[in-house]
Coordinates of C-alpha atoms in Angstrom, one line a residue:
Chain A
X1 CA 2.1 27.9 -5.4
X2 CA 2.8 29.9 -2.0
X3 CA 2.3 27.7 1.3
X4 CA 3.1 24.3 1.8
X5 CA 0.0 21.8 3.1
X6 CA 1.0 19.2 5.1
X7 CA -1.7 16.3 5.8
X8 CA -0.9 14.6 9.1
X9 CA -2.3 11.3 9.3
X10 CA -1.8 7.2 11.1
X11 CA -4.5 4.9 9.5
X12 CA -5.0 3.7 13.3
X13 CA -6.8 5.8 15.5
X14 CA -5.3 7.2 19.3
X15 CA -1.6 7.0 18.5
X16 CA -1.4 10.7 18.6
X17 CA -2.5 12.5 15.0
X18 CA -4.4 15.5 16.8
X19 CA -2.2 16.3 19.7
X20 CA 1.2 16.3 16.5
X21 CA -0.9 18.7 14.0
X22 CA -1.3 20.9 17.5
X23 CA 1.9 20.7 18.3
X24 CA 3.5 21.0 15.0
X25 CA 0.8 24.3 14.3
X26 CA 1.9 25.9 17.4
X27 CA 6.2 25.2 16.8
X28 CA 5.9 26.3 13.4
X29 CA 3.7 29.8 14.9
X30 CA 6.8 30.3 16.8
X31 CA 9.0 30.1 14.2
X32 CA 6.9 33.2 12.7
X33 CA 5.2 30.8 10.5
X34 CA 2.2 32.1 9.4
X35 CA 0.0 28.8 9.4
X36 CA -3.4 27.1 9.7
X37 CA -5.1 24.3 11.0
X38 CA -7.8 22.4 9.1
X39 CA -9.5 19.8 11.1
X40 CA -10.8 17.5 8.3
X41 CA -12.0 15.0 11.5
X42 CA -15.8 15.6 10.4
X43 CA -18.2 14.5 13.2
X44 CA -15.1 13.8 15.8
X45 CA -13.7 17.3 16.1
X46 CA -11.5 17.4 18.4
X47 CA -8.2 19.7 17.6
X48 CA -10.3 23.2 18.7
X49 CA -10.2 21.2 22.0
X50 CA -6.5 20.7 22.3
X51 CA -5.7 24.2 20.6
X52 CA -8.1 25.7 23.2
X53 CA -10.3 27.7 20.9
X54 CA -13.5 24.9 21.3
X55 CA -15.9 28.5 22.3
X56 CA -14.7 30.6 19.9
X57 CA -16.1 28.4 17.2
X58 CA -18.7 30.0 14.6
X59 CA -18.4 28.5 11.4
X60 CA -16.4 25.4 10.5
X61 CA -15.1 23.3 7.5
X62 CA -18.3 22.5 5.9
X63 CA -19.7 25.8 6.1
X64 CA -16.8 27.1 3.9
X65 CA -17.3 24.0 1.5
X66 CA -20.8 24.9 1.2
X67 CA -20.3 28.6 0.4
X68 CA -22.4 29.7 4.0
X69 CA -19.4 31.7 4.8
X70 CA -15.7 33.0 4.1
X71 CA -12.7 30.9 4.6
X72 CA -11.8 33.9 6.6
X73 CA -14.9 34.0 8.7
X74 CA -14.0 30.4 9.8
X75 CA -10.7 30.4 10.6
X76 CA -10.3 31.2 14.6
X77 CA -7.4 33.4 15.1
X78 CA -5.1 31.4 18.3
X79 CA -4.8 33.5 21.8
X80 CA -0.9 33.5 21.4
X81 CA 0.0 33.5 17.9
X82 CA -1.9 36.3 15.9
X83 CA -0.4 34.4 12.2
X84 CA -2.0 30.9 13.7
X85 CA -5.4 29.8 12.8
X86 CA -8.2 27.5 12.9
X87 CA -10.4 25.8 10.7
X88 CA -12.3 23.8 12.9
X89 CA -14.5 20.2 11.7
X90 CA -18.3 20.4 11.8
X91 CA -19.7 18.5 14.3
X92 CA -23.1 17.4 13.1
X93 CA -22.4 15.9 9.9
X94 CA -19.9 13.5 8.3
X95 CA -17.1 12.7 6.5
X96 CA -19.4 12.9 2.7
X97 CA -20.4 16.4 3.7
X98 CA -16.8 17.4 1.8
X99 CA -15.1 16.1 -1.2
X100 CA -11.2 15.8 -2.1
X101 CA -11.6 18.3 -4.9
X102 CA -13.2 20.6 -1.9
X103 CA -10.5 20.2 0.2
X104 CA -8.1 20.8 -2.8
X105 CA -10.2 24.2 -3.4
X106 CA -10.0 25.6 -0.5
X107 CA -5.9 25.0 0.4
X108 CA -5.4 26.5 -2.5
X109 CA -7.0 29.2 -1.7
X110 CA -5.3 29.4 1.7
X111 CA -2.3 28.7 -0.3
X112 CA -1.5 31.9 -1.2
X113 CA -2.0 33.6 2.2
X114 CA 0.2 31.1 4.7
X115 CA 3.5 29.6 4.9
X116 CA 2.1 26.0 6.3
X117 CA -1.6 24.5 5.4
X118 CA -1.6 21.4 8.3
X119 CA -4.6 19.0 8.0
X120 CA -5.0 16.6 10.8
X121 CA -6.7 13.8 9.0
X122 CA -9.1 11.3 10.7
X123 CA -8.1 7.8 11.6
X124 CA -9.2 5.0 8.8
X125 CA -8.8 5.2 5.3
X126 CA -12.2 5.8 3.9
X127 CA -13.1 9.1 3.0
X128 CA -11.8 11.4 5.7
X129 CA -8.1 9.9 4.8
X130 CA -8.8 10.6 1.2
X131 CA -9.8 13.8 2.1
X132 CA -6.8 15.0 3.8
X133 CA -4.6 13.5 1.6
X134 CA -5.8 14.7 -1.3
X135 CA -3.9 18.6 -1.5
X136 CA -1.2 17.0 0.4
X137 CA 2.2 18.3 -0.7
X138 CA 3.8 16.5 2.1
X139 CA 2.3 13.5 4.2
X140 CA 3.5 13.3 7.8
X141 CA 2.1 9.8 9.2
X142 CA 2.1 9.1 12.5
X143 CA 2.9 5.9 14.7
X144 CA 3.7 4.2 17.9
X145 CA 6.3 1.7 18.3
X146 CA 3.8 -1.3 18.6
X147 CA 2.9 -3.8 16.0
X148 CA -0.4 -2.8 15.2
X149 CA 0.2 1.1 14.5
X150 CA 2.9 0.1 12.4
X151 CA 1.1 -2.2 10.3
X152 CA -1.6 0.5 9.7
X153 CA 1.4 2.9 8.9
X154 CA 2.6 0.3 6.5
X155 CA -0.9 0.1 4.4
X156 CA -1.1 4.0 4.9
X157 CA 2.2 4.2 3.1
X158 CA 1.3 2.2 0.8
X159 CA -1.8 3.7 -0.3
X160 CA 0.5 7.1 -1.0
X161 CA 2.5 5.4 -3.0
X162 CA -0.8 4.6 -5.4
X163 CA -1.8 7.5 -5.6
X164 CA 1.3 9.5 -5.9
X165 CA 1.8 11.0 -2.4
X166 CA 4.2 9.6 -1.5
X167 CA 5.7 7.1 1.0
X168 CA 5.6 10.7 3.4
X169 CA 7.7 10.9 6.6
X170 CA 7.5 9.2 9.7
X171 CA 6.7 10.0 13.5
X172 CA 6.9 8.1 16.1
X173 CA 5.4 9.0 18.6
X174 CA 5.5 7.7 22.4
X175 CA 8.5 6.3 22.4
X176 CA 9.9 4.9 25.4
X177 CA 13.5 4.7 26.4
X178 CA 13.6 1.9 29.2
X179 CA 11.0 -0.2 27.2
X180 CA 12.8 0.0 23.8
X181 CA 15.9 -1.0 26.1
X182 CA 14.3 -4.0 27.6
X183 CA 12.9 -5.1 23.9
X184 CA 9.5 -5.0 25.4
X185 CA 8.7 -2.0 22.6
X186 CA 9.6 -1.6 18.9
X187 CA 12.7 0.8 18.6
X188 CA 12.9 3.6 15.8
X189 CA 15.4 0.7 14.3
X190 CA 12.7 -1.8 14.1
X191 CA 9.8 0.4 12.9
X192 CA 11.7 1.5 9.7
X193 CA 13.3 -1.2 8.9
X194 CA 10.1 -2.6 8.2
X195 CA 8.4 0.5 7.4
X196 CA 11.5 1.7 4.7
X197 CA 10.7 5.7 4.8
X198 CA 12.4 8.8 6.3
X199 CA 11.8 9.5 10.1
X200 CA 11.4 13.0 10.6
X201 CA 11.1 12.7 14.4
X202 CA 10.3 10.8 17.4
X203 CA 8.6 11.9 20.4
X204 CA 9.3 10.7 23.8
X205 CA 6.1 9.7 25.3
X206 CA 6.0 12.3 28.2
X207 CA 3.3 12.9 31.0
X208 CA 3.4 16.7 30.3
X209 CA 1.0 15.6 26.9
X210 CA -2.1 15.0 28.2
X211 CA -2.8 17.8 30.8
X212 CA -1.5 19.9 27.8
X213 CA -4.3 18.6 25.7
X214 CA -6.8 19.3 28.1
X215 CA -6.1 22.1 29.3
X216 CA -6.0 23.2 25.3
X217 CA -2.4 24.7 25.4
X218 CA 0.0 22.6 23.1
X219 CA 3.0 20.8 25.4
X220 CA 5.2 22.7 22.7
X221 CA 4.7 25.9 24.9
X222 CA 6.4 23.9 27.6
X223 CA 10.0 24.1 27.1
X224 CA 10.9 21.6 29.9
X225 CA 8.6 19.0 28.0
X226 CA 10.9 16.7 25.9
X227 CA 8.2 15.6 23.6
X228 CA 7.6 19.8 23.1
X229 CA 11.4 19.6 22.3
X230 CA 10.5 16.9 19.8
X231 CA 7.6 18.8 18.0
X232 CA 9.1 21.7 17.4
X233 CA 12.4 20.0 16.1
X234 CA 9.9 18.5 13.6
X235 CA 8.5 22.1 12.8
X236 CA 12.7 23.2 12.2
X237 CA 12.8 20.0 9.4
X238 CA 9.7 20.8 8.1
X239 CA 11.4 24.0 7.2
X240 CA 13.8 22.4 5.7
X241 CA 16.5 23.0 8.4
X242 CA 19.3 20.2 9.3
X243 CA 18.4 19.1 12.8
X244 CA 19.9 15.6 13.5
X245 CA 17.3 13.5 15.4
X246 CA 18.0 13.2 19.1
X247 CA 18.7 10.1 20.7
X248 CA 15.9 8.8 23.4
X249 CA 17.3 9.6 26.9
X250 CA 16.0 7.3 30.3
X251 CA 12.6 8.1 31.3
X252 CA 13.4 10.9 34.3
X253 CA 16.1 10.4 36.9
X254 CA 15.9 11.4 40.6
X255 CA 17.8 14.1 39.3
X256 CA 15.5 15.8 36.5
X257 CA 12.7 15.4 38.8
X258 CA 13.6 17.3 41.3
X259 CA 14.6 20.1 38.8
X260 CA 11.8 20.0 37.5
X261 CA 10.6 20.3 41.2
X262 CA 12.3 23.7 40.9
X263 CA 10.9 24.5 38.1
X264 CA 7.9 24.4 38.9
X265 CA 6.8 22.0 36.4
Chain B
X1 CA -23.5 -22.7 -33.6
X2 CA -22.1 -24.9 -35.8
X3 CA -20.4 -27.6 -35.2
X4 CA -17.9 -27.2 -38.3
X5 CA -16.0 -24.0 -37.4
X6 CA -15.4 -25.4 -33.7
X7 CA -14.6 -28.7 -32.3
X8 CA -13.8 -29.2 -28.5
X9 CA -12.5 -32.8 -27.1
X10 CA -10.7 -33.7 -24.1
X11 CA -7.3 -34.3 -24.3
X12 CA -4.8 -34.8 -21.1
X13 CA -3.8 -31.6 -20.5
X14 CA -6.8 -29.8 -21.0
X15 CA -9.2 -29.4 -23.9
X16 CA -8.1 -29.1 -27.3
X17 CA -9.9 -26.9 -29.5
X18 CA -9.9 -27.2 -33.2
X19 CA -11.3 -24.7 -35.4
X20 CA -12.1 -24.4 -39.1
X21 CA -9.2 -23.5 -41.1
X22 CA -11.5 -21.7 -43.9
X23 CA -14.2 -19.8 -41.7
X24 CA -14.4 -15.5 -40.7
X25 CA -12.4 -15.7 -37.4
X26 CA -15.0 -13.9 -35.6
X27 CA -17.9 -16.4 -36.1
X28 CA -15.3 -18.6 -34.9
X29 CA -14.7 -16.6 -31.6
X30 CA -18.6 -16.0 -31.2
X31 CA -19.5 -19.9 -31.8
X32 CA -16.6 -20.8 -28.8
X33 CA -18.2 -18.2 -26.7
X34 CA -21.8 -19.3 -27.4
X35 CA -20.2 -23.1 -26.6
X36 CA -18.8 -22.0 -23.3
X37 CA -21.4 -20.3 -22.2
X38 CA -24.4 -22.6 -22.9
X39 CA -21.9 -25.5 -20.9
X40 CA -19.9 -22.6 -18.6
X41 CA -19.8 -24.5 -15.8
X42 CA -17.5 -27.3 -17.5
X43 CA -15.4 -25.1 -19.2
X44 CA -14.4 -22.5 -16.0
X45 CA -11.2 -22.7 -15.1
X46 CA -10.1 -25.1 -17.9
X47 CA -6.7 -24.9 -19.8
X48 CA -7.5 -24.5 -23.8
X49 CA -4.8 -25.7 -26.3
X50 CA -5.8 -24.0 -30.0
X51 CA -5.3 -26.2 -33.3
X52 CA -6.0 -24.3 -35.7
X53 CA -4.1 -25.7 -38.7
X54 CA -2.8 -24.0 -41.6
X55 CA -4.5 -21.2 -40.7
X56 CA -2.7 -18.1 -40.4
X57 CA -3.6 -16.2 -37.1
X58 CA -2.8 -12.8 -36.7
X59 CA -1.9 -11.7 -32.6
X60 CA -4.7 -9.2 -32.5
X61 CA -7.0 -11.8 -33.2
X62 CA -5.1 -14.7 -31.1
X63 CA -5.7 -11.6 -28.7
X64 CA -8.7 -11.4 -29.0
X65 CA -9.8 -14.6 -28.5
X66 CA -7.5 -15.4 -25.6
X67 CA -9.2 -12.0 -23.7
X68 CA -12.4 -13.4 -24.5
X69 CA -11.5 -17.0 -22.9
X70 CA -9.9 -15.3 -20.0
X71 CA -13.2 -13.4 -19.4
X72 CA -14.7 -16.6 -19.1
X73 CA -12.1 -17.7 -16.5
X74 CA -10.5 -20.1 -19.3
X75 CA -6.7 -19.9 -20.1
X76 CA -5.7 -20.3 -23.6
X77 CA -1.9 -21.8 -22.7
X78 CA -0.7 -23.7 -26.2
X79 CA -1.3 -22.9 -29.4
X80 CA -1.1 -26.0 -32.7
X81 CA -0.3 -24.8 -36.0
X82 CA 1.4 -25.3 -38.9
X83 CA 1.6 -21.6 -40.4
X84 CA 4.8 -19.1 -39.2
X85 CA 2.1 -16.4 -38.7
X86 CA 0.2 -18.4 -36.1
X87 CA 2.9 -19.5 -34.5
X88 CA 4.8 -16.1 -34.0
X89 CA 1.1 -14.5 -33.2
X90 CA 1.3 -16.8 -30.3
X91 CA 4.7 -16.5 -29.3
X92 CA 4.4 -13.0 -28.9
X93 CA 1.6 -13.3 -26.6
X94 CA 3.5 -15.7 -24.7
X95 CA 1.4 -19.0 -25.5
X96 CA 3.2 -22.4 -25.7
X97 CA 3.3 -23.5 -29.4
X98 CA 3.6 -26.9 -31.1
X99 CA 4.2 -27.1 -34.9
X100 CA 1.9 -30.1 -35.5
X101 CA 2.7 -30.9 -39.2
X102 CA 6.2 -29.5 -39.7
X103 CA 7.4 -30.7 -42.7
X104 CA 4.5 -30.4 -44.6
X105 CA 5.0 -26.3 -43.7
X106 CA 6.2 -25.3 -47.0
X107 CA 6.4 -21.8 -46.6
X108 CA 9.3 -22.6 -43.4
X109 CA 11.5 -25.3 -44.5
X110 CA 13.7 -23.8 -41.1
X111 CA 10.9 -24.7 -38.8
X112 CA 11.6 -28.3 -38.0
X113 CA 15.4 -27.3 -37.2
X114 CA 16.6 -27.3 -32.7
X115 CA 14.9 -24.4 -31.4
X116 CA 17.4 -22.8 -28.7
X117 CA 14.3 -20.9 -27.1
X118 CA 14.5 -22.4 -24.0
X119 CA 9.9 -22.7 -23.2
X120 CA 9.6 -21.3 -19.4
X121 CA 6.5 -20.6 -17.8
X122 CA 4.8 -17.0 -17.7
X123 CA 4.5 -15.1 -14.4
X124 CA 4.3 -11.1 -13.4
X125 CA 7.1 -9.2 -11.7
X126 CA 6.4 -6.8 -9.2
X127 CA 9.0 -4.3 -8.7
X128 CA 8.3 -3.1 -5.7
X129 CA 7.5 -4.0 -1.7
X130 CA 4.2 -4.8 -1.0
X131 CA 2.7 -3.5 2.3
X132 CA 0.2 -4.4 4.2
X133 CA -3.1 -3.9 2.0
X134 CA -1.5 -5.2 -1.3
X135 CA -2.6 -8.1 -3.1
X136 CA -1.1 -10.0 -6.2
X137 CA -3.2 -13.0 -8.2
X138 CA -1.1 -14.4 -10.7
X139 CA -2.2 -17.3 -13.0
X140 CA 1.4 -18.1 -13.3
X141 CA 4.6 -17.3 -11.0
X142 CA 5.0 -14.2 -9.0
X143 CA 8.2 -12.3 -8.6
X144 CA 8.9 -9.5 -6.1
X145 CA 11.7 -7.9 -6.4
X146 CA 11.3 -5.8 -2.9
X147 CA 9.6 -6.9 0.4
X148 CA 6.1 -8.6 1.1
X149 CA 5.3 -6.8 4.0
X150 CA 3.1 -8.2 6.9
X151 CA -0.5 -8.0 5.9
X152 CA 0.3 -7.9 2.1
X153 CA -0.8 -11.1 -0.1
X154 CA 0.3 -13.3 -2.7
X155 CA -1.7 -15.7 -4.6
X156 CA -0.3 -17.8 -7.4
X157 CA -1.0 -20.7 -9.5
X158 CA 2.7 -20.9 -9.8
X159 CA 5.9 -20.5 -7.8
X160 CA 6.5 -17.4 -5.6
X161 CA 10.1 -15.7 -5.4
X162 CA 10.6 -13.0 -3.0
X163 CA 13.9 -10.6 -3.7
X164 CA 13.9 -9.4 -0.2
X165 CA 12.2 -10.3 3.1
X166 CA 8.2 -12.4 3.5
X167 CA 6.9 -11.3 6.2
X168 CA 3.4 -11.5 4.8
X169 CA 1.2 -14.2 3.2
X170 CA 2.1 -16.2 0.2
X171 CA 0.0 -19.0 -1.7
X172 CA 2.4 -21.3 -4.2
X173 CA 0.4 -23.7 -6.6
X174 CA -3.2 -22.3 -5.5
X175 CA -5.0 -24.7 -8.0
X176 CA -3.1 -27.6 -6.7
X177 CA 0.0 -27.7 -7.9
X178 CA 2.3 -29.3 -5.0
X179 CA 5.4 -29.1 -6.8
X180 CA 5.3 -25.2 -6.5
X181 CA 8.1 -24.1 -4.3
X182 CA 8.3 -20.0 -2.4
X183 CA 12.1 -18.5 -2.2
X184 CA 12.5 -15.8 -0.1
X185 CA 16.2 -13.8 1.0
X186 CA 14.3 -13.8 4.2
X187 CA 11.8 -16.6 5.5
X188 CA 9.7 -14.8 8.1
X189 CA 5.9 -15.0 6.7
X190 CA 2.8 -14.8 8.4
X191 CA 2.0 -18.0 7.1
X192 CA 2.8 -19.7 3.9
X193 CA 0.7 -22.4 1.7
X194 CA 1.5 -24.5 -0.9
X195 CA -1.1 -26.4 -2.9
X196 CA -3.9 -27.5 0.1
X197 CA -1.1 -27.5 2.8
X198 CA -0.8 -24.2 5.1
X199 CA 2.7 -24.1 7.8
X200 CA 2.9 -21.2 10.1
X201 CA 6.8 -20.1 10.4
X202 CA 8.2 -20.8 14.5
X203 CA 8.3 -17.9 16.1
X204 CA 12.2 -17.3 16.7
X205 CA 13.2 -14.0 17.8
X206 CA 16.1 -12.7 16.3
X207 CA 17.0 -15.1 13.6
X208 CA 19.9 -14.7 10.7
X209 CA 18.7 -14.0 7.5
X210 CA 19.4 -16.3 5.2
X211 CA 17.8 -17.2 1.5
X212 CA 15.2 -19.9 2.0
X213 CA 13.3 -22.5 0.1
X214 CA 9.6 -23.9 0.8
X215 CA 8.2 -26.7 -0.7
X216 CA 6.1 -30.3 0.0
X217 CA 8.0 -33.3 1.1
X218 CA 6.2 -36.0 2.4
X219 CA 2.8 -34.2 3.3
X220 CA 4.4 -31.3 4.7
X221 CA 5.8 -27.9 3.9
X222 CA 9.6 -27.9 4.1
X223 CA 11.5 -24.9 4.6
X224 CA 16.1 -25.5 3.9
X225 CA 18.7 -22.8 2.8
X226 CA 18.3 -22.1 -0.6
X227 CA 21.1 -23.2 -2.4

């Protein structure tokens, strides 16, 4: 069986399914992982973008799928991490241009050379989802504390469940402290009590994300960014190591911003 | 068709359906299906009761006939006979069952003696939470032993019992019925409807759960503490 592929997926687009499979990619790289990315987002890539490697493309998911090249030849090696790699999506087609036995094909191909397959599945649950899902060993589904996300979690889950993947673990992602506080956001309470599967992390919604993302190096890297904290706890459990989920903390005080004023963050 | 191996009148509860007691069984399911379909239109959704006599039925081809009915959007519900066989073919697919001429049943003396099988009414269990997505239609009650999440849906021509929390939508008595009722351990749906009457649930925030109770009194849905 070898590596372990790990679809990463919301139903509901925006809530953060890209920026995690980075993230995740990157914390499990520095945990010596040897792992790679498949963006299965056909027509709507974007992860190359946030992992920084958007020139370095040649070939991409379909052009393994239909035999124009080696999975080898389209995987894009990361700047940092020599065991971290990307499959990148094609741009000019769509989601029909691959198949779920395809995708099943080719991880198991890549199976036998990586610790961690990570697919960052589109948004929806057409074809794309099915996809991803299909050579899914483990289902990561993201969400953010907010009614709609969760109720597209919930018929994500429940689509799992029918076809044996599942219910998967939970993220939630963009959490905030002061709102949960003020009950103007769902807390981690609310959104699996409702949801009834295992959270294996939430990430504090921190400004750090989006330059990260633009600027195509992974907030992970940052070790003064708490939702980089957050990733790569998720990477430890995904390794099966015990880390107890941390509580929320305030959003920052006078006195965390001016270290990070020292910091030079 | 011939009008000797079926006869079809209306009776209060539905249509009653006599067949021969002497003709192949499966001219007898091709003539009903050739009657239903020429007058479809009057037979869909309708409630059969069977009578067929001293016939002996066997439950693969009660079976068969009932799937065929059902294809049509017709429920065989009751089954009249005087033969054992018959009327264990249709208790084992669940049919209501009347021993017409019982003591003329000579090969069951016993038959006409109390019957401690209490009748009940048929409906599906579903052991498991719906989430959002999920659908159940049930021609008779639905059961969930788990949540109905928000977004999930249940449709029944019976009554609805949820083991766990509505959050989502129910229908009780969707063909009419306004004595269907919809239990819950927790009564927050997204809307519930009994019969032709719809209530949306007042938005409270943080309520105690407690076991509820829906049904119609005086033109309206009720919700009290079940129990």
């Amino acid at each position: 069986m070898g590596g372990k592929v790990v679809t990463i997926t919301s139903g509901k687009g925006g809530v953060g399914k890209t920026t995690t499979t980075a993230n995740i990619g990157v914390a499990l790289a520095r945990l010596n992982q040897k792992v790679v990315l498949i963006d299965a987002d056909i027509g709507l890539r974007n992860l190359d973008i946030v992992m920084g490697l958007e020139n370095r493309i040649v070939y991409d998911l379909v052009d393994v799928v239909e035999g124009r090249c080696k999975p080898r030849q389209a995987m894009i090696k990361h700047k940092s991490f020599p065991e971290l790699y990307l499959i990148p999506a094609a741009q000019t087609r769509d989601k029909t241009a691959v198949s779920p036995a395809d995708m099943i094909q080719l991880t198991d191909t890549l199976r036998t050379e990586f610790d961690f397959i990570i697919i960052d599945s589109p948004a929806g649950i057409e074809r794309g989802f099915r996809n991803a899902v299909a050579p899914a060993d483990e289902v990561l589904i993201v969400t953010n504390p907010e009614v709609s996300a969760v109720r597209d979690a919930d018929r994500v889950i429940g689509l799992l469940e029918a076809e044996n993947k599942g219910p998967g673990q939970l993220i939630l992602n963009r959490a905030k402290q002061d709102m949960i506080r003020k009950g103007e956001m769902l807390s981690p309470e609310d959104v699996t009590d409702l949801l009834a599967i295992k959270l294996i992390g939430i990430v504090p919604e921190d400004e750090l994300v989006i330059p990260s993302s633009n600027s195509g190096i992974p907030v992970t890297l940052n070790d003064n960014s708490k939702a980089g904290e957050a990733f790569r706890n998720i990477a430890r459990r995904l390794m099966g190591e015990d880390v107890p989920l941390t509580p929320l903390t305030e959003s920052k005080g006078l006195f965390k911003r001016i270290a990070r004023l020292f910091a030079g963050g | 068709m011939s009008e000797q191996t079926v006869a079809i009148k209306g009776v209060k509860d539905g249509l009653l359906v006599t067949v021969s007691e002497t003709e192949d069984w499966q001219i007898i399911v091709k003539d009903l299906a050739a009657r239903i379909d020429h007058q479809s239109s009057f037979f869909n959704g309708a409630r059969i009761t069977l009578d067929v006599g001293s016939r002996p039925v066997r439950k693969d081809e009660l079976s068969s006939l009932k799937a065929m009915l059902e294809r049509r959007n017709i429920s065989l519900w009751s089954l009249m006979s005087d033969s054992a066989t018959s009327i264990e073919a249709a208790s084992a697919l669940d049919l209501r069952t009347a021993l017409i001429t019982a003591s003329a049943n000579p090969d069951n003396p016993d038959a006409v003696a109390f019957n401690p099988e209490e009748d009940g009414t048929i409906g599906v269990m579903i052991r498991r939470t719906l989430r959002s997505g999920r659908t159940v239609h049930s021609n008779g009650h639905v059961v969930v032993y788990g949540d109905v999440n928000p977004g999930a849906e249940i449709i029944a021509m019976g009554d609805v019992i949820v083991w766990g929390r509505l959050r989502g939508n129910v229908h009780a008595g969707s063909d009419g019925d306004e004595s269907a009722v919809i239990c819950a351990l927790d009564m927050t749906p997204t809307q519930i409807r009994i019969a032709g009457y719809i209530s949306i649930p007042p938005k409270d925030k943080r309520h105690k759960p407690k076991p509820e109770i829906a049904s119609i009194r005086d033109r309206q849905i009720v919700v009290v503490t079940w129990g």
